[in-house]
Coordinates of C-alpha atoms in Angstrom, one line a residue:
X4 CA -7.5 11.0 25.9
X5 CA -11.3 10.7 25.8
X6 CA -13.5 9.1 23.3
X7 CA -14.4 5.5 22.4
X8 CA -11.9 2.7 22.2
X9 CA -12.3 2.8 18.4
X10 CA -11.5 6.6 18.3
X11 CA -8.4 6.0 20.5
X12 CA -7.3 3.1 18.3
X13 CA -7.6 5.2 15.2
X14 CA -5.7 8.0 16.8
X15 CA -2.9 5.7 18.0
X16 CA -2.5 4.3 14.5
X17 CA -2.3 7.8 13.0
X18 CA 1.0 8.0 14.8
X19 CA 2.3 4.8 13.2
X20 CA 4.2 5.7 10.0
X21 CA 3.5 3.2 7.2
X22 CA 4.5 2.7 3.6
X23 CA 1.9 3.5 1.0
X24 CA 0.8 1.2 -1.9
X25 CA -1.9 0.9 -4.5
X26 CA -3.8 -2.4 -4.7
X27 CA -5.1 -2.8 -8.2
X28 CA -7.2 -5.5 -9.9
X29 CA -9.1 -6.1 -13.1
X30 CA -12.9 -6.6 -13.2
X31 CA -15.3 -7.2 -16.1
X32 CA -16.1 -3.5 -16.1
X33 CA -12.4 -2.3 -16.0
X34 CA -9.7 -1.8 -13.4
X35 CA -10.2 -0.9 -9.8
X36 CA -7.8 0.3 -7.2
X37 CA -7.3 1.6 -3.7
X38 CA -4.6 3.2 -1.6
X39 CA -3.5 1.1 1.4
X40 CA -1.0 1.6 4.1
X41 CA -1.4 -1.8 5.7
X42 CA 0.9 -3.9 3.4
X43 CA 3.0 -6.3 5.4
X44 CA 5.4 -9.1 4.6
X45 CA 4.0 -12.4 5.9
X46 CA 6.3 -15.1 4.5
X47 CA 9.2 -15.3 2.0
X48 CA 8.7 -19.1 1.2
X49 CA 6.0 -19.2 0.0
X50 CA 6.0 -15.5 -0.9
X51 CA 3.0 -14.0 0.9
X52 CA 2.0 -10.5 1.8
X53 CA -1.1 -9.1 3.5
X54 CA -3.1 -5.9 3.4
X55 CA -6.5 -4.9 4.7
X56 CA -9.5 -3.3 2.9
X57 CA -12.6 -1.7 4.4
X58 CA -15.6 -4.0 3.7
X59 CA -17.9 -0.9 3.5
X60 CA -15.8 0.8 0.8
X61 CA -17.0 0.8 -2.8
X62 CA -13.7 -0.7 -4.1
X63 CA -13.0 -3.3 -1.4
X64 CA -15.6 -5.8 -2.5
X65 CA -14.5 -5.4 -6.1
X66 CA -10.9 -6.0 -5.3
X67 CA -11.4 -9.1 -3.2
X68 CA -13.4 -10.6 -6.2
X69 CA -10.5 -10.2 -8.6
X70 CA -8.6 -13.2 -9.9
X71 CA -5.3 -11.4 -9.7
X72 CA -4.1 -8.4 -7.8
X73 CA -1.1 -6.1 -8.2
X74 CA 0.4 -4.2 -5.3
X75 CA 2.4 -1.1 -6.3
X76 CA 4.6 0.3 -3.6
X77 CA 4.7 4.1 -4.1
X78 CA 7.6 6.5 -4.2
X79 CA 7.6 10.0 -2.6
X80 CA 7.0 11.4 -6.1
X81 CA 3.6 9.6 -6.2
X82 CA 1.8 11.3 -3.3
X83 CA -0.8 12.8 -5.6
X84 CA -1.6 9.3 -6.9
X85 CA -2.0 7.9 -3.4
X86 CA -4.4 10.8 -2.6
X87 CA -6.4 10.2 -5.7
X88 CA -6.9 6.5 -5.0
X89 CA -7.9 7.3 -1.4
X90 CA -10.7 9.6 -2.6
X91 CA -13.7 7.7 -4.0
X92 CA -14.6 10.7 -6.2
X93 CA -11.3 11.1 -7.9
X94 CA -10.6 10.0 -11.4
X95 CA -8.5 6.8 -11.7
X96 CA -6.4 5.0 -14.3
X97 CA -5.8 8.1 -16.4
X98 CA -2.9 8.6 -18.8
X99 CA -1.8 11.6 -16.7
X100 CA -1.3 9.3 -13.7
X101 CA 1.3 7.3 -15.7
X102 CA -0.5 4.0 -16.2
X103 CA 0.6 1.6 -18.9
X104 CA -0.4 -1.9 -19.9
X105 CA 1.5 -4.9 -21.0
X106 CA 1.0 -8.7 -21.1
X107 CA 0.9 -8.8 -17.3
X108 CA -1.8 -6.2 -17.0
X109 CA -1.5 -2.6 -15.6
X110 CA 2.0 -1.2 -15.1
X111 CA 2.8 1.8 -12.9
X112 CA 6.2 3.2 -13.9
X113 CA 7.9 4.8 -11.0
X114 CA 6.6 2.3 -8.4
X115 CA 9.3 1.4 -5.9
X116 CA 8.3 -2.3 -6.2
X117 CA 5.4 -4.2 -7.7
X118 CA 4.1 -7.5 -6.3
X119 CA 1.7 -9.6 -8.4
X120 CA -0.3 -12.6 -7.4
X121 CA -3.6 -14.0 -6.3
X122 CA -5.6 -13.7 -3.0
X123 CA -5.4 -17.1 -1.3
X124 CA -7.3 -16.1 1.8
X125 CA -9.7 -13.3 2.5
X126 CA -10.5 -13.1 6.2
X127 CA -13.4 -11.0 7.5
X128 CA -11.9 -9.0 10.4
X129 CA -14.2 -6.5 12.0
X130 CA -15.2 -3.9 9.4
X131 CA -12.3 -4.9 7.2
X132 CA -11.0 -7.9 5.2
X133 CA -7.5 -9.1 5.8
X134 CA -6.2 -10.3 2.4
X135 CA -3.3 -12.8 2.0
X136 CA -1.8 -12.5 -1.4
X137 CA 0.4 -15.3 -2.7
X138 CA 3.0 -13.5 -4.8
X139 CA 4.3 -15.0 -8.0
X140 CA 6.1 -12.0 -9.5
X141 CA 8.1 -9.2 -8.0
X142 CA 9.4 -6.3 -10.0
X143 CA 11.8 -3.8 -8.4
X144 CA 11.7 -0.2 -9.5
X145 CA 14.4 2.4 -9.0
X146 CA 15.7 2.8 -5.4
X147 CA 14.1 6.2 -4.7
X148 CA 12.6 7.8 -1.6
X149 CA 9.5 5.9 -0.4
X150 CA 6.2 7.4 0.4
X151 CA 5.0 7.2 4.0
X152 CA 1.6 7.9 5.6
X153 CA 1.6 9.4 9.0
X154 CA -1.1 11.3 10.9
X155 CA -3.3 11.7 7.8
X156 CA -0.5 13.2 5.7
X157 CA 2.1 11.9 3.2
X158 CA 5.8 12.1 4.0
X159 CA 9.1 10.8 3.0
X160 CA 11.7 9.7 5.5
X161 CA 15.1 11.2 5.9
X162 CA 18.2 9.5 7.3
X163 CA 19.0 10.2 10.9
X164 CA 22.2 12.3 11.4
X165 CA 25.2 10.1 11.9
X166 CA 25.7 11.3 15.5
X167 CA 22.3 9.8 16.3
X168 CA 22.8 6.5 14.4
X169 CA 26.2 5.4 15.8
X170 CA 25.1 5.3 19.4
X171 CA 22.0 3.3 18.4
X172 CA 24.2 0.8 16.5
X173 CA 26.6 0.5 19.4
X174 CA 23.7 -0.2 21.7
X175 CA 22.3 -2.9 19.4
X176 CA 25.7 -4.5 18.8
X177 CA 26.3 -4.6 22.6

């Protein structure tokens, strides 16, 4: 492969399948949100998750300035929502997208899981910020097929055929 290390790095991570989520916060001028595929579990006690945001994006600086954030893990049925929040020109927070509001703030029916909390650390990391979110509320949605981002497209995983899984389990179990 030719190209800069940055180009090779990006190409390598396009081959890494990752779950898709929306990170949403409230500002004085209204809600802001972005699609992320970098959500990771950091700690169960205390409950911490991480995600990254591009520092050069229009939404990143607004999100890191929010008092509270919500992370909505998307289902396979929500690929259009993920695409909209990845496009800075797309309309956001419309009734057609399914948003609702309650005493906790914005609610996204159909999300696989919702994590709410506050950013306890925002670490500059190259052209991005690494955000550590201390989670104080988790809401589980219906156990439906998740949305995955891979090679610049949205997918949903399928189970491996049983004849492929059993040899893998036997090898792991030793």
